[in-house]
Amino acid sequence: MTISINRRTFSIGAGAFALAAAGLSPARAQQAFFRIGTGGTSGTYYPVGGLIANGISATGPAGVEGLVSTAVSSNGSVANISAISSGASESGFTQSDVAYWAHSGTGLYEGKPKVEDLRLIATLYPETIHLVARADAGIKTVADLKGKRVSLDEPGSGTIVDARLVLGAYGLTEKDVKPEYLKPGPSGERLQDGAMDAYFFVGGYPTGAIVELASTNNITLVPISGPEADKLLAEQKFFSTDTVPEGTYKNVGETKTISVAAQWVTSAKQPDDLVYKIVKSLYSDETQKALQAGHAKGKLITLENATTSAGIPFHPGAEKYYKEVGALK
């Protein structure tokens, strides 16, 4: 796999400046760096990652002494796991299904080496499967995608695997649609130009790219519900039911759909004590308040959600904290 993390980061100050701002000196604190691979800058991972990086860094009100954390934009789940595996990043965000596939060598990772050192720091929030369509495309159900121009996201993304599973649940394959393989930004542009009928996107709502698209174009969200979705939920345990509330996107009503979980993962090679302190900082009152004020999804990054949808082992440092506070037995 290629590593697709770029150089754009959520800047919080670097090196000695960060320590000085926190009133620390090199003699008092050993500096540590902890990058968080996120996603594209127009998605949900990037701003949430920036809030977490700010909270856990030494400059945060309840930050880890000597820690400098940055959120790094990337191509998402697969790129982040690749970067963690190669040592190019200390941690990253991923969909729960992709984390499970990577660790077990199944699904998207069938025939590839297992990422056996992958460990869970925390489950963050639900990642909703959005099926965005032009309001005038005549797409009311997933079955209506037959013969339509549909983007499934890029090869190697978690979204494309989920899109194929959704299509399959409704008796369709890629051959039944006119598939394209674009990220949500270009997909939205083609939808706006009338060159595409619908596209799949997996991410927490509200996502900036869809908010922007809906502000100037008539779109709809296609429900993923009914007996087909129920069968899919029974077969693939990493899916959960979800609902996008009315008004999340302009002129779009309440929509029943399904979701996976957004997770923060790392390598088993990361020091137990460091990860313990990071998790403790994440769930401190100060960091929790900043998350709740900073992003809609921040309200869901709670201790109650932290240990749900755990398809891979917890990092020992995280596990220690969760057991201390009673979130794990």
Short mmCIF file of C-alpha atoms in Angstrom, two decimals:
data_model
loop_
_atom_site.label_atom_id
_atom_site.label_comp_id
_atom_site.label_asym_id
_atom_site.label_seq_id
_atom_site.Cartn_x
_atom_site.Cartn_y
_atom_site.Cartn_z
CA MET A 1 0.00 0.00 0.00
CA THR A 2 1.19 3.51 -0.63
CA ILE A 3 1.29 6.03 2.16
CA SER A 4 -0.85 9.00 1.24
CA ILE A 5 -0.36 11.45 4.08
CA ASN A 6 0.57 14.91 2.87
CA ARG A 7 2.30 17.79 4.51
CA ARG A 8 -0.70 19.88 5.46
CA THR A 9 -1.15 19.74 9.23
CA PHE A 10 -3.32 21.29 11.89
CA SER A 11 -0.61 23.52 13.33
CA ILE A 12 -0.43 23.91 17.08
CA GLY A 13 3.15 25.12 17.39
CA ALA A 14 6.21 22.96 17.31
CA GLY A 15 9.15 21.84 19.34
CA ALA A 16 10.54 24.16 21.96
CA PHE A 17 7.77 26.72 21.35
CA ALA A 18 5.11 24.24 22.46
CA LEU A 19 7.06 23.35 25.59
CA ALA A 20 7.75 26.98 26.40
CA ALA A 21 4.09 27.90 25.98
CA ALA A 22 3.22 25.20 28.49
CA GLY A 23 5.81 26.49 30.93
CA LEU A 24 8.01 23.44 30.49
CA SER A 25 11.71 23.19 29.94
CA PRO A 26 13.62 20.35 28.29
CA ALA A 27 15.02 19.48 31.69
CA ARG A 28 11.51 19.04 33.13
CA ALA A 29 9.78 17.25 30.28
CA GLN A 30 10.87 14.83 27.62
CA GLN A 31 9.27 15.94 24.39
CA ALA A 32 7.21 13.41 22.43
CA PHE A 33 5.50 13.74 19.06
CA PHE A 34 2.19 12.05 18.30
CA ARG A 35 0.78 12.60 14.82
CA ILE A 36 -2.87 11.83 14.07
CA GLY A 37 -3.59 10.82 10.47
CA THR A 38 -7.05 12.14 9.60
CA GLY A 39 -8.70 12.60 6.17
CA GLY A 40 -9.33 15.29 3.60
CA THR A 41 -9.62 18.85 4.86
CA SER A 42 -13.28 19.10 3.76
CA GLY A 43 -14.34 16.01 5.74
CA THR A 44 -14.97 15.33 9.43
CA TYR A 45 -11.75 13.56 10.46
CA TYR A 46 -9.52 16.59 9.92
CA PRO A 47 -11.26 19.18 12.14
CA VAL A 48 -11.98 16.58 14.85
CA GLY A 49 -8.34 15.47 14.73
CA GLY A 50 -7.24 19.07 15.15
CA LEU A 51 -9.39 19.47 18.26
CA ILE A 52 -8.02 16.27 19.76
CA ALA A 53 -4.42 17.21 18.92
CA ASN A 54 -4.88 20.59 20.58
CA GLY A 55 -6.47 18.99 23.64
CA ILE A 56 -3.85 16.31 24.31
CA SER A 57 -0.79 18.46 23.55
CA ALA A 58 1.19 20.06 26.33
CA THR A 59 -0.34 23.42 25.37
CA GLY A 60 -3.86 22.12 26.07
CA PRO A 61 -5.54 22.86 29.42
CA ALA A 62 -5.32 19.17 30.40
CA GLY A 63 -2.62 18.15 27.92
CA VAL A 64 0.12 15.56 28.34
CA GLU A 65 3.35 17.04 29.64
CA GLY A 66 5.94 17.34 26.88
CA LEU A 67 3.59 16.14 24.12
CA VAL A 68 3.34 17.80 20.70
CA SER A 69 0.46 16.41 18.67
CA THR A 70 -0.61 17.40 15.15
CA ALA A 71 -3.51 16.39 12.92
CA VAL A 72 -2.28 15.46 9.44
CA SER A 73 -4.59 15.44 6.41
CA SER A 74 -4.53 12.19 4.44
CA ASN A 75 -6.53 9.94 2.11
CA GLY A 76 -8.32 8.42 5.10
CA SER A 77 -8.63 5.02 6.76
CA VAL A 78 -6.41 2.83 4.58
CA ALA A 79 -3.69 5.46 4.21
CA ASN A 80 -3.66 6.03 7.97
CA ILE A 81 -3.33 2.33 8.79
CA SER A 82 -0.54 2.04 6.22
CA ALA A 83 1.28 4.99 7.79
CA ILE A 84 0.94 3.51 11.29
CA SER A 85 2.18 0.11 10.07
CA SER A 86 5.24 1.64 8.39
CA GLY A 87 6.05 3.96 11.29
CA ALA A 88 5.30 7.10 9.25
CA SER A 89 2.61 8.10 11.76
CA GLU A 90 2.02 7.37 15.43
CA SER A 91 -1.77 7.13 15.13
CA GLY A 92 -4.71 7.77 12.86
CA PHE A 93 -8.46 7.65 12.35
CA THR A 94 -10.15 4.78 10.57
CA GLN A 95 -13.54 3.24 10.00
CA SER A 96 -14.22 0.31 12.34
CA ASP A 97 -14.77 -2.04 9.38
CA VAL A 98 -11.43 -1.13 7.81
CA ALA A 99 -9.63 -1.60 11.16
CA TYR A 100 -11.20 -5.05 11.54
CA TRP A 101 -10.29 -6.05 7.97
CA ALA A 102 -6.70 -4.84 8.41
CA HIS A 103 -6.15 -6.67 11.68
CA SER A 104 -7.79 -9.91 10.48
CA GLY A 105 -6.56 -9.85 6.87
CA THR A 106 -10.10 -10.02 5.48
CA GLY A 107 -12.35 -7.78 3.36
CA LEU A 108 -10.32 -4.96 1.88
CA TYR A 109 -7.13 -6.71 3.12
CA GLU A 110 -7.92 -10.16 1.69
CA GLY A 111 -4.67 -11.72 0.45
CA LYS A 112 -2.55 -9.00 2.09
CA PRO A 113 -0.45 -9.24 5.26
CA LYS A 114 -2.43 -8.76 8.46
CA VAL A 115 -1.69 -5.56 10.38
CA GLU A 116 -1.39 -7.52 13.60
CA ASP A 117 0.11 -4.65 15.61
CA LEU A 118 -2.95 -2.41 15.05
CA ARG A 119 -4.48 -1.37 18.37
CA LEU A 120 -7.53 0.66 19.37
CA ILE A 121 -7.18 3.88 21.34
CA ALA A 122 -10.88 4.84 21.29
CA THR A 123 -14.10 4.57 19.34
CA LEU A 124 -15.07 8.17 18.60
CA TYR A 125 -18.47 8.53 16.89
CA PRO A 126 -20.73 6.95 14.25
CA GLU A 127 -19.69 7.35 10.60
CA THR A 128 -22.82 7.58 8.54
CA ILE A 129 -23.15 6.06 5.08
CA HIS A 130 -24.43 8.93 2.95
CA LEU A 131 -25.91 8.13 -0.44
CA VAL A 132 -26.15 11.61 -1.96
CA ALA A 133 -28.24 12.08 -5.09
CA ARG A 134 -29.45 14.90 -7.32
CA ALA A 135 -33.02 15.70 -6.33
CA ASP A 136 -34.09 15.45 -9.98
CA ALA A 137 -32.37 12.10 -10.66
CA GLY A 138 -35.39 10.02 -9.67
CA ILE A 139 -33.50 8.00 -7.07
CA LYS A 140 -35.78 7.13 -4.15
CA THR A 141 -34.20 3.83 -3.08
CA VAL A 142 -30.85 2.08 -3.53
CA ALA A 143 -32.49 -0.14 -6.16
CA ASP A 144 -33.10 2.99 -8.27
CA LEU A 145 -29.33 3.32 -8.80
CA LYS A 146 -29.56 0.74 -11.59
CA GLY A 147 -28.29 2.33 -14.80
CA LYS A 148 -27.33 5.58 -13.02
CA ARG A 149 -23.96 7.32 -12.89
CA VAL A 150 -22.71 6.59 -9.38
CA SER A 151 -19.38 7.29 -7.66
CA LEU A 152 -18.27 4.58 -5.24
CA ASP A 153 -15.15 6.46 -4.00
CA GLU A 154 -11.55 5.63 -4.84
CA PRO A 155 -10.16 2.08 -5.02
CA GLY A 156 -8.52 1.26 -1.70
CA SER A 157 -11.00 3.32 0.32
CA GLY A 158 -13.26 1.92 3.01
CA THR A 159 -16.20 3.62 1.35
CA ILE A 160 -15.93 1.58 -1.86
CA VAL A 161 -16.17 -1.68 0.07
CA ASP A 162 -19.20 -0.45 2.01
CA ALA A 163 -20.80 0.82 -1.22
CA ARG A 164 -20.40 -2.62 -2.80
CA LEU A 165 -21.97 -4.25 0.27
CA VAL A 166 -24.92 -1.84 0.13
CA LEU A 167 -25.43 -2.41 -3.60
CA GLY A 168 -25.26 -6.17 -3.04
CA ALA A 169 -27.89 -6.03 -0.32
CA TYR A 170 -30.30 -4.56 -2.87
CA GLY A 171 -29.41 -7.08 -5.58
CA LEU A 172 -27.04 -4.83 -7.52
CA THR A 173 -23.37 -4.96 -8.50
CA GLU A 174 -21.02 -2.38 -10.00
CA LYS A 175 -22.01 -3.72 -13.43
CA ASP A 176 -25.60 -2.60 -12.81
CA VAL A 177 -24.56 1.06 -12.43
CA LYS A 178 -22.29 3.34 -14.41
CA PRO A 179 -19.54 3.45 -11.78
CA GLU A 180 -17.03 6.21 -11.19
CA TYR A 181 -14.31 6.20 -8.58
CA LEU A 182 -13.96 9.70 -7.15
CA LYS A 183 -13.54 11.24 -3.71
CA PRO A 184 -16.54 13.20 -2.33
CA GLY A 185 -15.25 16.63 -3.43
CA PRO A 186 -14.97 15.84 -7.16
CA SER A 187 -18.14 13.74 -6.91
CA GLY A 188 -20.04 16.74 -5.60
CA GLU A 189 -18.71 18.91 -8.40
CA ARG A 190 -19.85 16.40 -11.02
CA LEU A 191 -23.23 16.12 -9.32
CA GLN A 192 -23.53 19.91 -9.41
CA ASP A 193 -22.69 19.93 -13.13
CA GLY A 194 -25.29 17.26 -13.89
CA ALA A 195 -22.55 14.80 -14.90
CA MET A 196 -23.29 12.39 -12.03
CA ASP A 197 -26.50 11.12 -10.44
CA ALA A 198 -25.34 9.96 -7.01
CA TYR A 199 -22.32 9.17 -4.85
CA PHE A 200 -21.46 7.31 -1.67
CA PHE A 201 -19.71 8.99 1.23
CA VAL A 202 -18.92 7.53 4.66
CA GLY A 203 -18.39 10.13 7.37
CA GLY A 204 -19.88 11.84 10.37
CA TYR A 205 -22.68 14.29 9.71
CA PRO A 206 -22.79 17.17 9.07
CA THR A 207 -19.86 16.93 6.66
CA GLY A 208 -18.65 20.21 5.17
CA ALA A 209 -18.57 19.09 1.53
CA ILE A 210 -22.23 18.03 1.57
CA VAL A 211 -23.32 21.10 3.55
CA GLU A 212 -21.70 23.26 0.87
CA LEU A 213 -23.23 21.23 -1.97
CA ALA A 214 -26.74 21.38 -0.45
CA SER A 215 -26.49 25.13 0.09
CA THR A 216 -26.51 25.80 -3.67
CA ASN A 217 -28.02 22.62 -5.19
CA ASN A 218 -31.13 20.52 -4.71
CA ILE A 219 -29.95 17.19 -3.33
CA THR A 220 -31.50 14.29 -1.50
CA LEU A 221 -30.16 11.55 0.76
CA VAL A 222 -31.28 8.10 -0.33
CA PRO A 223 -32.38 5.91 2.61
CA ILE A 224 -30.59 2.64 3.32
CA SER A 225 -33.33 0.87 5.22
CA GLY A 226 -35.94 -1.88 5.03
CA PRO A 227 -35.47 -5.66 4.87
CA GLU A 228 -32.41 -5.37 2.62
CA ALA A 229 -30.61 -3.19 5.19
CA ASP A 230 -31.78 -5.44 8.05
CA LYS A 231 -30.20 -8.46 6.34
CA LEU A 232 -26.98 -6.51 5.80
CA LEU A 233 -26.89 -5.51 9.48
CA ALA A 234 -27.30 -9.15 10.49
CA GLU A 235 -24.48 -10.29 8.19
CA GLN A 236 -21.96 -7.50 8.85
CA LYS A 237 -21.72 -6.81 12.57
CA PHE A 238 -19.67 -3.61 12.16
CA PHE A 239 -22.74 -1.85 10.70
CA SER A 240 -25.33 -0.15 12.93
CA THR A 241 -28.61 1.62 12.22
CA ASP A 242 -28.37 5.40 11.98
CA THR A 243 -30.56 8.40 11.18
CA VAL A 244 -29.56 11.73 9.63
CA PRO A 245 -31.87 14.29 11.28
CA GLU A 246 -34.02 16.62 9.22
CA GLY A 247 -32.26 19.89 8.47
CA THR A 248 -28.74 18.47 8.78
CA TYR A 249 -28.41 19.44 5.12
CA LYS A 250 -30.50 22.18 3.50
CA ASN A 251 -33.94 20.98 2.35
CA VAL A 252 -33.13 17.34 3.18
CA GLY A 253 -35.57 15.50 5.45
CA GLU A 254 -34.86 12.86 8.08
CA THR A 255 -33.15 9.90 6.44
CA LYS A 256 -32.77 6.35 7.77
CA THR A 257 -29.42 4.79 6.95
CA ILE A 258 -26.60 2.72 8.45
CA SER A 259 -23.20 3.55 9.89
CA VAL A 260 -19.82 2.23 10.90
CA ALA A 261 -17.75 3.71 13.75
CA ALA A 262 -14.92 6.22 13.55
CA GLN A 263 -12.00 4.91 15.55
CA TRP A 264 -8.64 6.25 16.70
CA VAL A 265 -5.97 3.58 16.29
CA THR A 266 -2.26 3.21 16.88
CA SER A 267 0.48 0.59 16.96
CA ALA A 268 1.17 -1.86 19.77
CA LYS A 269 4.73 -0.46 19.63
CA GLN A 270 3.64 2.88 21.13
CA PRO A 271 4.59 3.18 24.84
CA ASP A 272 1.87 2.08 27.25
CA ASP A 273 2.42 5.04 29.58
CA LEU A 274 2.16 7.58 26.76
CA VAL A 275 -1.10 6.14 25.40
CA TYR A 276 -2.52 5.94 28.94
CA LYS A 277 -1.81 9.65 29.48
CA ILE A 278 -3.25 10.55 26.05
CA VAL A 279 -6.51 8.72 26.77
CA LYS A 280 -6.73 10.27 30.22
CA SER A 281 -6.29 13.71 28.64
CA LEU A 282 -8.88 12.98 25.93
CA TYR A 283 -11.58 12.27 28.51
CA SER A 284 -10.64 15.05 30.91
CA ASP A 285 -13.35 17.65 31.56
CA GLU A 286 -11.30 20.33 29.80
CA THR A 287 -10.74 18.38 26.58
CA GLN A 288 -14.35 17.17 26.56
CA LYS A 289 -15.63 20.74 26.78
CA ALA A 290 -13.39 21.79 23.88
CA LEU A 291 -14.59 18.88 21.75
CA GLN A 292 -18.25 19.63 22.47
CA ALA A 293 -17.82 23.29 21.61
CA GLY A 294 -15.62 22.72 18.57
CA HIS A 295 -17.56 20.30 16.35
CA ALA A 296 -20.96 18.58 16.17
CA LYS A 297 -19.29 15.16 16.36
CA GLY A 298 -17.26 16.26 19.39
CA LYS A 299 -20.38 15.82 21.51
CA LEU A 300 -20.28 12.08 20.76
CA ILE A 301 -16.62 11.55 21.71
CA THR A 302 -17.52 10.35 25.19
CA LEU A 303 -16.28 7.73 27.61
CA GLU A 304 -19.58 5.90 27.09
CA ASN A 305 -18.83 5.47 23.35
CA ALA A 306 -15.09 4.85 23.76
CA THR A 307 -15.23 1.08 24.20
CA THR A 308 -18.04 0.27 21.73
CA SER A 309 -17.57 -1.42 18.31
CA ALA A 310 -14.16 -2.74 19.37
CA GLY A 311 -13.32 -5.16 16.55
CA ILE A 312 -9.57 -5.06 17.29
CA PRO A 313 -7.65 -5.25 20.61
CA PHE A 314 -7.25 -2.14 22.72
CA HIS A 315 -3.78 -0.70 23.20
CA PRO A 316 -2.65 -1.75 26.72
CA GLY A 317 -2.32 1.90 27.77
CA ALA A 318 -5.89 2.66 26.73
CA GLU A 319 -7.16 -0.58 28.27
CA LYS A 320 -5.54 0.30 31.59
CA TYR A 321 -7.35 3.65 31.68
CA TYR A 322 -10.73 2.22 30.69
CA LYS A 323 -10.48 -0.46 33.38
CA GLU A 324 -9.52 2.14 35.99
CA VAL A 325 -12.64 4.21 35.28
CA GLY A 326 -14.96 1.21 34.88
CA ALA A 327 -15.52 1.53 31.14
CA LEU A 328 -14.05 -1.95 30.63
CA LYS A 329 -14.22 -4.93 32.94
#
